[in-house]
Short mmCIF file of C-alpha atoms in Angstrom, two decimals:
data_model
loop_
_atom_site.label_atom_id
_atom_site.label_comp_id
_atom_site.label_asym_id
_atom_site.label_seq_id
_atom_site.Cartn_x
_atom_site.Cartn_y
_atom_site.Cartn_z
CA UNK A 1 76.44 81.42 79.02
CA UNK A 2 79.71 83.08 79.88
CA UNK A 3 81.59 79.93 80.88
CA UNK A 4 80.75 77.89 77.79
CA UNK A 5 83.13 76.97 74.97
CA UNK A 6 81.59 79.58 72.70
CA UNK A 7 81.72 82.59 75.01
CA UNK A 8 83.66 83.54 78.09
CA UNK A 9 81.56 86.45 79.30
CA UNK A 10 77.90 87.35 79.13
CA UNK A 11 78.37 91.10 79.24
CA UNK A 12 80.97 92.81 77.07
CA UNK A 13 80.63 96.50 77.72
CA UNK A 14 83.44 98.10 75.73
CA UNK A 15 83.84 101.18 77.84
CA UNK A 16 86.75 103.53 77.21
CA UNK A 17 89.15 104.30 80.03
CA UNK A 18 90.12 107.80 81.06
CA UNK A 19 93.89 107.66 80.89
CA UNK A 20 95.70 110.33 82.91
CA UNK A 21 98.95 111.86 81.54
CA UNK A 22 99.18 109.29 78.74
CA UNK A 23 97.71 108.69 75.31
CA UNK A 24 98.40 104.95 75.55
CA UNK A 25 96.04 102.09 76.27
CA UNK A 26 96.64 99.67 79.12
CA UNK A 27 96.99 96.09 77.94
CA UNK A 28 96.82 93.10 80.28
CA UNK A 29 97.89 89.52 79.64
CA UNK A 30 94.79 87.42 80.27
CA UNK A 31 95.58 83.85 81.33
CA UNK A 32 92.08 82.93 80.18
CA UNK A 33 92.76 83.78 76.53
CA UNK A 34 96.55 83.43 76.59
CA UNK A 35 96.94 86.86 74.96
CA UNK A 36 97.40 90.51 75.84
CA UNK A 37 94.08 92.32 75.74
CA UNK A 38 93.06 95.95 76.01
CA UNK A 39 91.93 96.59 79.56
CA UNK A 40 88.26 97.51 79.56
CA UNK A 41 86.75 97.56 83.06
CA UNK A 42 83.14 96.57 83.50
CA UNK A 43 82.32 100.01 84.96
CA UNK A 44 83.99 103.09 83.56
CA UNK A 45 86.54 104.51 86.01
CA UNK A 46 86.25 101.66 88.50
CA UNK A 47 88.24 98.42 88.91
CA UNK A 48 87.35 95.41 91.03
CA UNK A 49 90.39 93.23 91.77
CA UNK A 50 90.56 90.05 93.84
CA UNK A 51 93.86 88.40 94.76
CA UNK A 52 94.30 85.15 96.66
CA UNK A 53 96.01 85.97 99.95
CA UNK A 54 98.06 84.00 102.49
CA UNK A 55 97.13 80.81 104.30
CA UNK A 56 97.96 81.42 107.93
CA UNK A 57 99.61 78.22 109.12
CA UNK A 58 103.16 79.55 108.66
CA UNK A 59 104.98 82.76 107.82
CA UNK A 60 104.84 83.62 104.09
CA UNK A 61 108.13 82.84 102.36
CA UNK A 62 109.88 85.09 99.89
CA UNK A 63 108.14 83.48 96.91
CA UNK A 64 104.74 84.31 98.42
CA UNK A 65 105.88 87.88 99.00
CA UNK A 66 106.93 88.25 95.38
CA UNK A 67 103.34 87.53 94.30
CA UNK A 68 101.88 90.01 96.81
CA UNK A 69 104.44 92.69 95.88
CA UNK A 70 103.73 92.26 92.16
CA UNK A 71 99.99 92.73 92.66
CA UNK A 72 100.69 95.67 94.95
CA UNK A 73 102.53 97.29 92.03
CA UNK A 74 99.63 96.52 89.69
CA UNK A 75 97.25 98.06 92.24
CA UNK A 76 99.47 101.15 92.51
CA UNK A 77 99.58 101.70 88.75
CA UNK A 78 95.82 101.37 88.40
CA UNK A 79 95.49 104.05 91.07
CA UNK A 80 97.96 106.26 89.22
CA UNK A 81 95.86 105.96 86.06
CA UNK A 82 93.02 107.46 88.06
CA UNK A 83 90.89 104.40 88.64
CA UNK A 84 88.92 103.93 91.82
CA UNK A 85 90.06 100.42 92.76
CA UNK A 86 88.35 98.06 95.16
CA UNK A 87 91.17 95.64 95.96
CA UNK A 88 90.07 92.53 97.85
CA UNK A 89 92.69 90.08 99.13
CA UNK A 90 91.49 87.25 101.34
CA UNK A 91 93.07 85.60 104.35
CA UNK A 92 92.70 81.83 104.62
CA UNK A 93 92.27 81.09 108.31
CA UNK A 94 90.23 77.88 107.95
CA UNK A 95 92.07 74.59 107.84
CA UNK A 96 90.95 73.18 104.52
CA UNK A 97 94.01 72.95 102.32
CA UNK A 98 93.51 70.47 99.47
CA UNK A 99 96.26 69.46 97.05
CA UNK A 100 95.87 68.69 93.37
CA UNK A 101 95.47 64.97 94.07
CA UNK A 102 92.34 65.65 96.08
CA UNK A 103 93.86 64.69 99.44
CA UNK A 104 92.78 66.95 102.29
CA UNK A 105 95.21 68.15 104.90
CA UNK A 106 94.38 70.69 107.58
CA UNK A 107 97.68 72.53 107.83
CA UNK A 108 96.36 75.04 110.35
CA UNK A 109 95.14 72.25 112.61
CA UNK A 110 98.41 70.40 112.08
CA UNK A 111 100.42 73.46 113.16
CA UNK A 112 98.12 74.02 116.15
CA UNK A 113 98.57 70.45 117.36
CA UNK A 114 102.33 70.67 116.90
CA UNK A 115 102.50 73.80 119.08
CA UNK A 116 99.71 72.54 121.40
CA UNK A 117 97.60 75.65 120.94
CA UNK A 118 94.21 76.51 119.43
CA UNK A 119 93.99 77.15 115.66
CA UNK A 120 93.01 80.77 116.33
CA UNK A 121 96.37 81.30 118.06
CA UNK A 122 98.22 80.02 115.00
CA UNK A 123 96.14 82.25 112.73
CA UNK A 124 96.66 85.33 114.91
CA UNK A 125 100.40 84.69 115.20
CA UNK A 126 101.01 84.46 111.47
CA UNK A 127 98.55 87.19 110.53
CA UNK A 128 100.51 89.54 112.79
CA UNK A 129 103.69 88.55 110.96
CA UNK A 130 102.04 89.05 107.58
CA UNK A 131 100.78 92.51 108.50
CA UNK A 132 104.31 93.41 109.60
CA UNK A 133 105.70 92.19 106.28
CA UNK A 134 103.26 94.41 104.42
CA UNK A 135 104.62 97.43 106.29
CA UNK A 136 108.26 96.39 105.88
CA UNK A 137 107.91 95.89 102.13
CA UNK A 138 105.88 99.08 101.70
CA UNK A 139 102.73 97.38 100.42
CA UNK A 140 99.50 99.35 100.31
CA UNK A 141 96.75 97.69 102.35
CA UNK A 142 93.94 96.24 100.25
CA UNK A 143 90.51 97.86 100.35
CA UNK A 144 89.07 94.79 102.08
CA UNK A 145 90.89 91.86 103.69
CA UNK A 146 88.16 89.30 104.49
CA UNK A 147 88.76 86.01 106.29
CA UNK A 148 87.44 82.57 105.38
CA UNK A 149 86.08 81.91 108.87
CA UNK A 150 84.18 85.19 108.79
CA UNK A 151 82.27 84.06 105.69
CA UNK A 152 81.19 80.49 106.42
CA UNK A 153 77.52 81.36 105.85
CA UNK A 154 78.27 82.87 102.44
CA UNK A 155 80.18 79.73 101.48
CA UNK A 156 77.26 77.53 102.53
CA UNK A 157 74.87 79.66 100.46
CA UNK A 158 77.05 79.32 97.35
CA UNK A 159 77.20 75.53 97.85
CA UNK A 160 73.41 75.42 98.17
CA UNK A 161 73.08 77.25 94.83
CA UNK A 162 75.46 74.79 93.15
CA UNK A 163 73.42 71.85 94.48
CA UNK A 164 70.18 73.51 93.39
CA UNK A 165 71.59 73.98 89.87
CA UNK A 166 72.49 70.30 89.68
CA UNK A 167 76.28 70.60 89.74
CA UNK A 168 76.98 69.06 93.17
CA UNK A 169 75.89 66.07 95.26
CA UNK A 170 75.86 65.15 98.94
CA UNK A 171 77.68 62.00 100.07
CA UNK A 172 77.98 60.87 103.70
CA UNK A 173 77.79 64.42 105.07
CA UNK A 174 80.21 65.86 102.49
CA UNK A 175 79.37 67.82 99.33
CA UNK A 176 81.25 67.32 96.06
CA UNK A 177 81.27 69.33 92.88
CA UNK A 178 80.07 67.17 89.97
CA UNK A 179 82.70 67.82 87.29
CA UNK A 180 81.22 65.30 84.88
CA UNK A 181 77.78 66.95 84.89
CA UNK A 182 79.35 70.42 84.80
CA UNK A 183 81.39 69.47 81.72
CA UNK A 184 78.21 68.72 79.81
CA UNK A 185 77.41 72.44 79.87
CA UNK A 186 80.68 74.26 80.56
CA UNK A 187 84.34 73.84 79.75
CA UNK A 188 86.18 72.43 82.78
CA UNK A 189 89.78 73.35 81.98
CA UNK A 190 89.01 76.66 80.28
CA UNK A 191 91.71 78.45 82.32
CA UNK A 192 94.42 75.84 82.81
CA UNK A 193 94.00 73.96 79.55
CA UNK A 194 93.91 70.70 81.48
CA UNK A 195 91.94 67.86 79.90
CA UNK A 196 89.82 65.55 82.01
CA UNK A 197 91.24 62.39 80.43
CA UNK A 198 94.76 63.58 81.29
CA UNK A 199 93.70 64.25 84.88
CA UNK A 200 92.29 60.74 85.16
CA UNK A 201 95.64 59.26 84.17
CA UNK A 202 97.40 61.36 86.83
CA UNK A 203 95.01 60.70 89.73
CA UNK A 204 93.42 57.28 89.15
CA UNK A 205 95.44 55.39 91.78
CA UNK A 206 95.18 58.09 94.44
CA UNK A 207 91.39 58.24 94.20
CA UNK A 208 90.58 54.55 93.72
CA UNK A 209 88.89 54.23 97.11
CA UNK A 210 87.52 57.75 97.38
CA UNK A 211 83.82 58.33 98.09
CA UNK A 212 83.56 60.68 95.13
CA UNK A 213 81.47 59.59 92.16
CA UNK A 214 84.04 60.80 89.64
CA UNK A 215 87.80 61.09 90.01
CA UNK A 216 87.89 64.82 89.12
CA UNK A 217 85.15 65.86 91.57
CA UNK A 218 86.34 68.16 94.34
CA UNK A 219 85.07 68.90 97.83
CA UNK A 220 82.82 71.88 98.49
CA UNK A 221 82.15 70.78 102.07
CA UNK A 222 83.87 68.04 104.05
CA UNK A 223 82.28 66.07 106.86
CA UNK A 224 84.10 66.62 110.14
CA UNK A 225 86.57 64.04 111.39
CA UNK A 226 86.73 63.34 115.14
CA UNK A 227 90.15 65.02 115.43
CA UNK A 228 89.28 68.17 113.44
CA UNK A 229 90.07 71.34 115.39
CA UNK A 230 87.81 73.63 113.34
CA UNK A 231 84.20 72.55 112.80
CA UNK A 232 81.12 74.42 111.59
CA UNK A 233 77.46 73.47 111.29
CA UNK A 234 75.84 73.14 107.87
CA UNK A 235 72.68 71.73 106.27
CA UNK A 236 74.70 68.57 105.51
CA UNK A 237 76.13 68.10 108.98
CA UNK A 238 79.11 69.36 110.95
CA UNK A 239 82.23 69.90 108.90
CA UNK A 240 84.37 72.50 107.17
CA UNK A 241 84.44 74.14 103.74
CA UNK A 242 86.56 72.98 100.84
CA UNK A 243 89.62 74.90 99.77
CA UNK A 244 88.21 76.73 96.73
CA UNK A 245 84.77 77.82 97.92
CA UNK A 246 85.96 80.64 100.19
CA UNK A 247 87.35 82.68 97.28
CA UNK A 248 84.15 82.27 95.26
CA UNK A 249 82.06 83.41 98.22
CA UNK A 250 84.21 86.40 99.19
CA UNK A 251 85.09 87.67 95.72
CA UNK A 252 81.46 87.75 94.58
CA UNK A 253 80.21 89.19 97.88
CA UNK A 254 82.48 92.22 97.69
CA UNK A 255 82.94 92.64 93.92
CA UNK A 256 79.75 91.22 92.39
CA UNK A 257 79.00 88.17 90.26
CA UNK A 258 81.52 89.44 87.70
CA UNK A 259 84.48 91.72 88.29
CA UNK A 260 87.55 92.89 86.43
CA UNK A 261 90.72 91.17 87.69
CA UNK A 262 91.39 87.95 89.57
CA UNK A 263 95.02 87.39 90.48
CA UNK A 264 97.32 85.01 92.28
CA UNK A 265 100.44 82.90 91.95
CA UNK A 266 101.01 80.68 88.92
CA UNK A 267 100.72 77.63 91.18
CA UNK A 268 97.06 78.48 91.85
CA UNK A 269 95.94 78.31 88.22
CA UNK A 270 95.07 74.64 88.68
CA UNK A 271 93.19 73.43 90.59
CA UNK A 272 92.29 76.46 92.69
CA UNK A 273 91.39 79.04 90.06
CA UNK A 274 89.99 76.47 87.65
CA UNK A 275 87.66 75.28 90.40
CA UNK A 276 86.71 78.84 91.29
CA UNK A 277 85.50 79.35 87.74
CA UNK A 278 83.53 76.10 87.94
CA UNK A 279 81.94 77.12 91.25
CA UNK A 280 81.01 80.55 89.94
CA UNK A 281 79.51 79.13 86.75
CA UNK A 282 77.79 76.40 88.73
CA UNK A 283 76.18 78.85 91.13
CA UNK A 284 75.83 82.16 89.25
CA UNK A 285 76.15 81.10 85.61
CA UNK A 286 79.22 83.16 84.75
CA UNK A 287 83.00 83.30 84.94
CA UNK A 288 83.76 85.60 87.89
CA UNK A 289 86.60 87.62 86.33
CA UNK A 290 87.15 89.33 83.01
CA UNK A 291 90.97 89.13 83.32
CA UNK A 292 92.86 86.33 85.08
CA UNK A 293 96.41 87.30 86.01
CA UNK A 294 99.14 85.02 87.37
CA UNK A 295 102.50 85.95 88.87
CA UNK A 296 105.40 83.58 88.34
CA UNK A 297 107.74 81.84 90.74
CA UNK A 298 110.88 82.94 92.60
CA UNK A 299 114.15 81.04 92.20
CA UNK A 300 117.10 81.43 94.55
CA UNK A 301 120.60 80.77 93.26
CA UNK A 302 119.23 79.19 90.10
CA UNK A 303 116.82 76.75 91.76
CA UNK A 304 113.21 76.83 92.89
CA UNK A 305 113.16 77.99 96.51
CA UNK A 306 112.78 74.92 98.70
CA UNK A 307 113.95 73.72 102.09
CA UNK A 308 115.20 70.54 100.41
CA UNK A 309 117.51 72.61 98.17
CA UNK A 310 118.85 74.59 101.14
CA UNK A 311 117.90 77.93 99.54
CA UNK A 312 114.82 78.72 101.60
CA UNK A 313 114.56 81.89 103.67
CA UNK A 314 111.92 84.18 105.12
CA UNK A 315 111.30 87.80 104.09
CA UNK A 316 112.43 89.30 107.40
CA UNK A 317 115.59 87.18 107.54
CA UNK A 318 117.10 88.84 104.49
CA UNK A 319 116.28 92.29 105.90
CA UNK A 320 117.68 91.47 109.34
CA UNK A 321 120.81 89.80 107.94
CA UNK A 322 120.04 86.39 109.45
CA UNK A 323 119.50 84.52 106.14
CA UNK A 324 122.45 82.13 105.82
CA UNK A 325 122.46 82.43 102.03
CA UNK A 326 123.49 86.09 102.15
CA UNK A 327 126.49 87.75 103.77
CA UNK A 328 124.70 90.93 104.79
CA UNK A 329 121.24 92.43 105.21
CA UNK A 330 119.47 94.17 102.35
CA UNK A 331 116.99 97.00 102.46
CA UNK A 332 113.37 96.07 101.66
CA UNK A 333 113.56 98.82 99.02
CA UNK A 334 116.51 97.10 97.35
CA UNK A 335 114.72 93.74 97.42
CA UNK A 336 111.61 95.27 95.93
CA UNK A 337 113.69 97.08 93.31
CA UNK A 338 115.29 93.75 92.34
CA UNK A 339 111.87 92.15 91.99
CA UNK A 340 110.73 94.94 89.69
CA UNK A 341 113.57 94.08 87.30
CA UNK A 342 111.75 90.86 86.36
CA UNK A 343 108.35 90.91 84.72
CA UNK A 344 105.63 89.57 87.00
CA UNK A 345 104.89 86.74 84.54
CA UNK A 346 108.56 85.67 84.37
CA UNK A 347 110.51 83.64 86.87
CA UNK A 348 113.17 85.62 88.70
CA UNK A 349 116.41 84.47 90.27
CA UNK A 350 117.56 86.04 93.54
CA UNK A 351 121.29 85.74 94.21
CA UNK A 352 123.82 87.70 96.31
CA UNK A 353 125.18 89.24 93.11
CA UNK A 354 121.76 90.29 91.83
CA UNK A 355 121.00 91.91 95.18
CA UNK A 356 124.37 93.71 95.25
CA UNK A 357 123.78 94.98 91.72
CA UNK A 358 120.26 96.12 92.63
CA UNK A 359 121.64 97.94 95.67
CA UNK A 360 124.13 99.87 93.56
CA UNK A 361 121.56 100.63 90.86
CA UNK A 362 119.04 101.92 93.33
CA UNK A 363 121.72 104.11 94.86
CA UNK A 364 122.17 105.71 91.43
CA UNK A 365 118.42 106.26 91.25
CA UNK A 366 118.39 108.05 94.57
CA UNK A 367 121.39 110.19 93.61
CA UNK A 368 119.65 111.22 90.39
CA UNK A 369 116.42 112.11 92.18
CA UNK A 370 118.41 114.22 94.62
CA UNK A 371 120.07 115.97 91.67
CA UNK A 372 116.67 116.98 90.32
CA UNK A 373 116.47 119.50 93.16
CA UNK A 374 119.88 120.95 92.32
CA UNK A 375 120.22 121.14 88.53
CA UNK A 376 119.88 124.53 86.88
CA UNK A 377 117.12 125.08 84.35
CA UNK A 378 117.90 126.55 80.92
CA UNK A 379 115.89 128.25 78.17
CA UNK A 380 115.67 125.02 76.18
CA UNK A 381 115.87 121.25 76.57
CA UNK A 382 118.21 119.03 74.61
CA UNK A 383 115.91 116.03 75.09
CA UNK A 384 112.19 115.49 74.44
CA UNK A 385 111.18 115.13 78.08
CA UNK A 386 107.50 114.67 77.28
CA UNK A 387 108.36 111.65 75.11
CA UNK A 388 110.60 110.33 77.88
CA UNK A 389 107.74 110.51 80.38
CA UNK A 390 105.37 108.89 77.88
CA UNK A 391 107.87 106.04 77.82
CA UNK A 392 107.26 105.46 81.53
CA UNK A 393 103.55 105.04 80.86
CA UNK A 394 104.10 102.99 77.71
CA UNK A 395 106.13 100.47 79.69
CA UNK A 396 103.52 99.98 82.41
CA UNK A 397 100.69 100.04 79.85
CA UNK A 398 102.33 97.00 78.26
CA UNK A 399 101.05 94.48 80.82
CA UNK A 400 102.68 96.29 83.78
CA UNK A 401 106.18 95.92 82.33
CA UNK A 402 108.20 97.12 85.33
CA UNK A 403 111.60 96.02 83.87
CA UNK A 404 111.00 98.23 80.83
CA UNK A 405 109.92 101.07 83.12
CA UNK A 406 113.19 100.77 85.04
CA UNK A 407 115.16 100.79 81.77
CA UNK A 408 113.37 103.97 80.74
CA UNK A 409 113.97 105.51 84.16
CA UNK A 410 117.69 104.79 83.76
CA UNK A 411 117.64 106.79 80.53
CA UNK A 412 116.20 109.64 82.54
CA UNK A 413 118.98 109.19 85.12
CA UNK A 414 121.61 109.53 82.36
CA UNK A 415 119.93 112.70 81.14
CA UNK A 416 119.84 114.21 84.63
CA UNK A 417 123.54 113.47 85.12
CA UNK A 418 124.34 115.02 81.75
CA UNK A 419 122.43 118.17 82.70
CA UNK A 420 124.27 118.30 86.01
CA UNK A 421 127.62 117.90 84.20
CA UNK A 422 126.78 120.77 81.82
CA UNK A 423 126.56 118.44 78.80
CA UNK A 424 122.80 118.83 78.34
CA UNK A 425 120.07 121.36 79.10
CA UNK A 426 116.53 121.26 80.47
CA UNK A 427 113.82 123.91 80.78
CA UNK A 428 112.07 124.72 84.02
CA UNK A 429 108.78 123.18 82.86
CA UNK A 430 110.49 120.00 81.64
CA UNK A 431 112.43 119.78 84.89
CA UNK A 432 109.22 120.01 86.91
CA UNK A 433 107.53 117.37 84.72
CA UNK A 434 110.46 114.96 84.90
CA UNK A 435 110.88 115.45 88.65
CA UNK A 436 107.18 114.88 89.35
CA UNK A 437 106.85 111.79 87.15
CA UNK A 438 110.14 110.15 88.13
CA UNK A 439 109.30 110.42 91.81
CA UNK A 440 105.78 109.19 91.16
CA UNK A 441 106.88 106.12 89.23
CA UNK A 442 109.71 105.21 91.63
CA UNK A 443 107.93 105.85 94.91
CA UNK A 444 104.22 105.61 94.12
CA UNK A 445 104.11 102.98 91.37
CA UNK A 446 107.13 100.76 92.03
CA UNK A 447 106.56 101.35 95.72
CA UNK A 448 110.24 101.71 96.57
CA UNK A 449 110.97 103.82 99.61
CA UNK A 450 114.21 105.87 99.80
CA UNK A 451 117.16 104.14 101.40
CA UNK A 452 117.91 105.54 104.84
CA UNK A 453 120.21 104.97 107.78
CA UNK A 454 122.17 101.70 107.90
CA UNK A 455 120.64 100.55 104.63
CA UNK A 456 121.93 103.48 102.56
CA UNK A 457 124.01 102.28 99.61
CA UNK A 458 126.70 104.90 100.28
CA UNK A 459 127.03 103.65 103.86
CA UNK A 460 127.48 100.14 102.46
CA UNK A 461 130.59 101.33 100.64
CA UNK A 462 131.92 103.02 103.78
CA UNK A 463 131.28 99.88 105.82
CA UNK A 464 133.09 97.71 103.27
CA UNK A 465 136.13 99.96 103.71
CA UNK A 466 135.86 99.91 107.54
CA UNK A 467 135.58 96.11 107.64
CA UNK A 468 138.55 95.78 105.27
CA UNK A 469 140.62 97.96 107.64
CA UNK A 470 139.46 95.88 110.61
CA UNK A 471 140.31 92.65 108.79
CA UNK A 472 143.76 94.00 108.02
CA UNK A 473 144.25 94.81 111.71
CA UNK A 474 143.15 91.28 112.66
CA UNK A 475 145.53 89.71 110.13
CA UNK A 476 148.38 91.75 111.64
CA UNK A 477 147.20 90.69 115.13
CA UNK A 478 146.52 94.32 116.00
CA UNK A 479 143.68 93.31 118.33
CA UNK A 480 143.45 96.75 119.92
CA UNK A 481 142.56 98.46 116.64
CA UNK A 482 140.27 95.58 115.65
CA UNK A 483 138.32 95.81 118.92
CA UNK A 484 138.25 99.61 118.79
CA UNK A 485 136.57 99.50 115.36
CA UNK A 486 134.09 96.84 116.49
CA UNK A 487 133.20 98.62 119.73
CA UNK A 488 132.92 102.00 118.03
CA UNK A 489 130.50 100.60 115.49
CA UNK A 490 128.50 98.91 118.24
CA UNK A 491 128.17 102.24 120.03
CA UNK A 492 126.72 103.64 116.79
CA UNK A 493 124.17 100.83 116.67
CA UNK A 494 126.02 98.71 114.07
CA UNK A 495 126.76 95.12 115.06
CA UNK A 496 129.71 93.35 113.43
CA UNK A 497 129.47 89.56 113.14
CA UNK A 498 132.64 87.52 112.65
CA UNK A 499 132.57 84.07 111.04
CA UNK A 500 134.95 81.71 109.29
CA UNK A 501 133.88 83.28 105.98
CA UNK A 502 134.65 86.83 107.10
CA UNK A 503 132.74 89.65 108.78
CA UNK A 504 129.42 91.29 108.05
CA UNK A 505 127.39 94.00 109.74
CA UNK A 506 123.83 94.78 110.68
#
């Protein structure tokens, strides 16, 4: 039994991967084992990957986007290695959010009531915003993007299997997963390491009057309340599905009872992913994923991003220059480049300085890539370019280590500049190899688009000079020159904003 203490998976088909352009072996950190493991897909040449997507009651914040961008990079590298990847990322459009204390709150319904609209309007509004964010941040669309409300029947069928197998019970029109009975056969806590006795200490007071038979039981189906805005029919009465069941139903429908990768944010490890494993074992007898991957959190100015800390902003605000924390807008490419400088399993801190540094660094990348088209080839190379390119693969093969990849790419940048300055040489074949692989890793794997227009790093330097000249004119009360600069920039499509802290542009 693949979810027992003794064994995680039923089938262990050690199939070799066909690695393109590299002799290395991809290793992935598996949250299930707590170690890096060689990546061995269930089917040779194919990868099934499921990632928990957005819940559409509000616009995703920057921390959410970091998770989606990280898994987009993982997806991109798997494609570069030559795998055929079926990437499934769900959309939660049913109001069944449940927190770790077991208290249900329909955030979609709450938002709909607040705006006095139907839940579908809230869902459509924020799905439109999310699709725009995917385009802005240059994310590849997943292979399939299923919705929770489009798979109610599949969720009901999974619940029926869990009941049939004796791991759930019906109570007053609701259905609860029986953790106590499940734990007699499987290890509840296999992913998160949480112990049931510790959970009881944390949640005893909150669940004292709950209708559940055991404090750790969680809802698979909840009986409808009179004020619920989303209600579906089921064998147990009208109601709505629990939080976790949608991912079990959709991941197994599109990827099979077992698939290769299940990903999401670190905050989903417990209870969401833990309960997904329990549901899959309870219905199908196996852990759904071979590798569980979790992306870490985003900090802003040294603190967890939170409205209460005053460091909360939305992904479009930083691009448009309307985020109060930052003095100017930043290109989505620069933001993505900054994110790639932290490993997906590490926390990262976003500050004005880190963004400014990333902007300058990415400018150097673009300059170097431009130089690749201009440098003159020689009869020999003064650097082992093949080993340099292998270093790109070695970095990403080490659990998608994007920061190490960037460090290796910077070594390539130094080499290109040395060749351009006449201090080093490169053959035509090496030049073609380096050009092809650098562009592939920067644009195709890291997913960073070239800076253009008002976001170009060179233009940023020019604008700093122009605003300094305008500020000098203002300090000397030369209002004519000050206005001339402002109006001239406006005619070119650049808006200057004056504030007590100075001027910025967009």
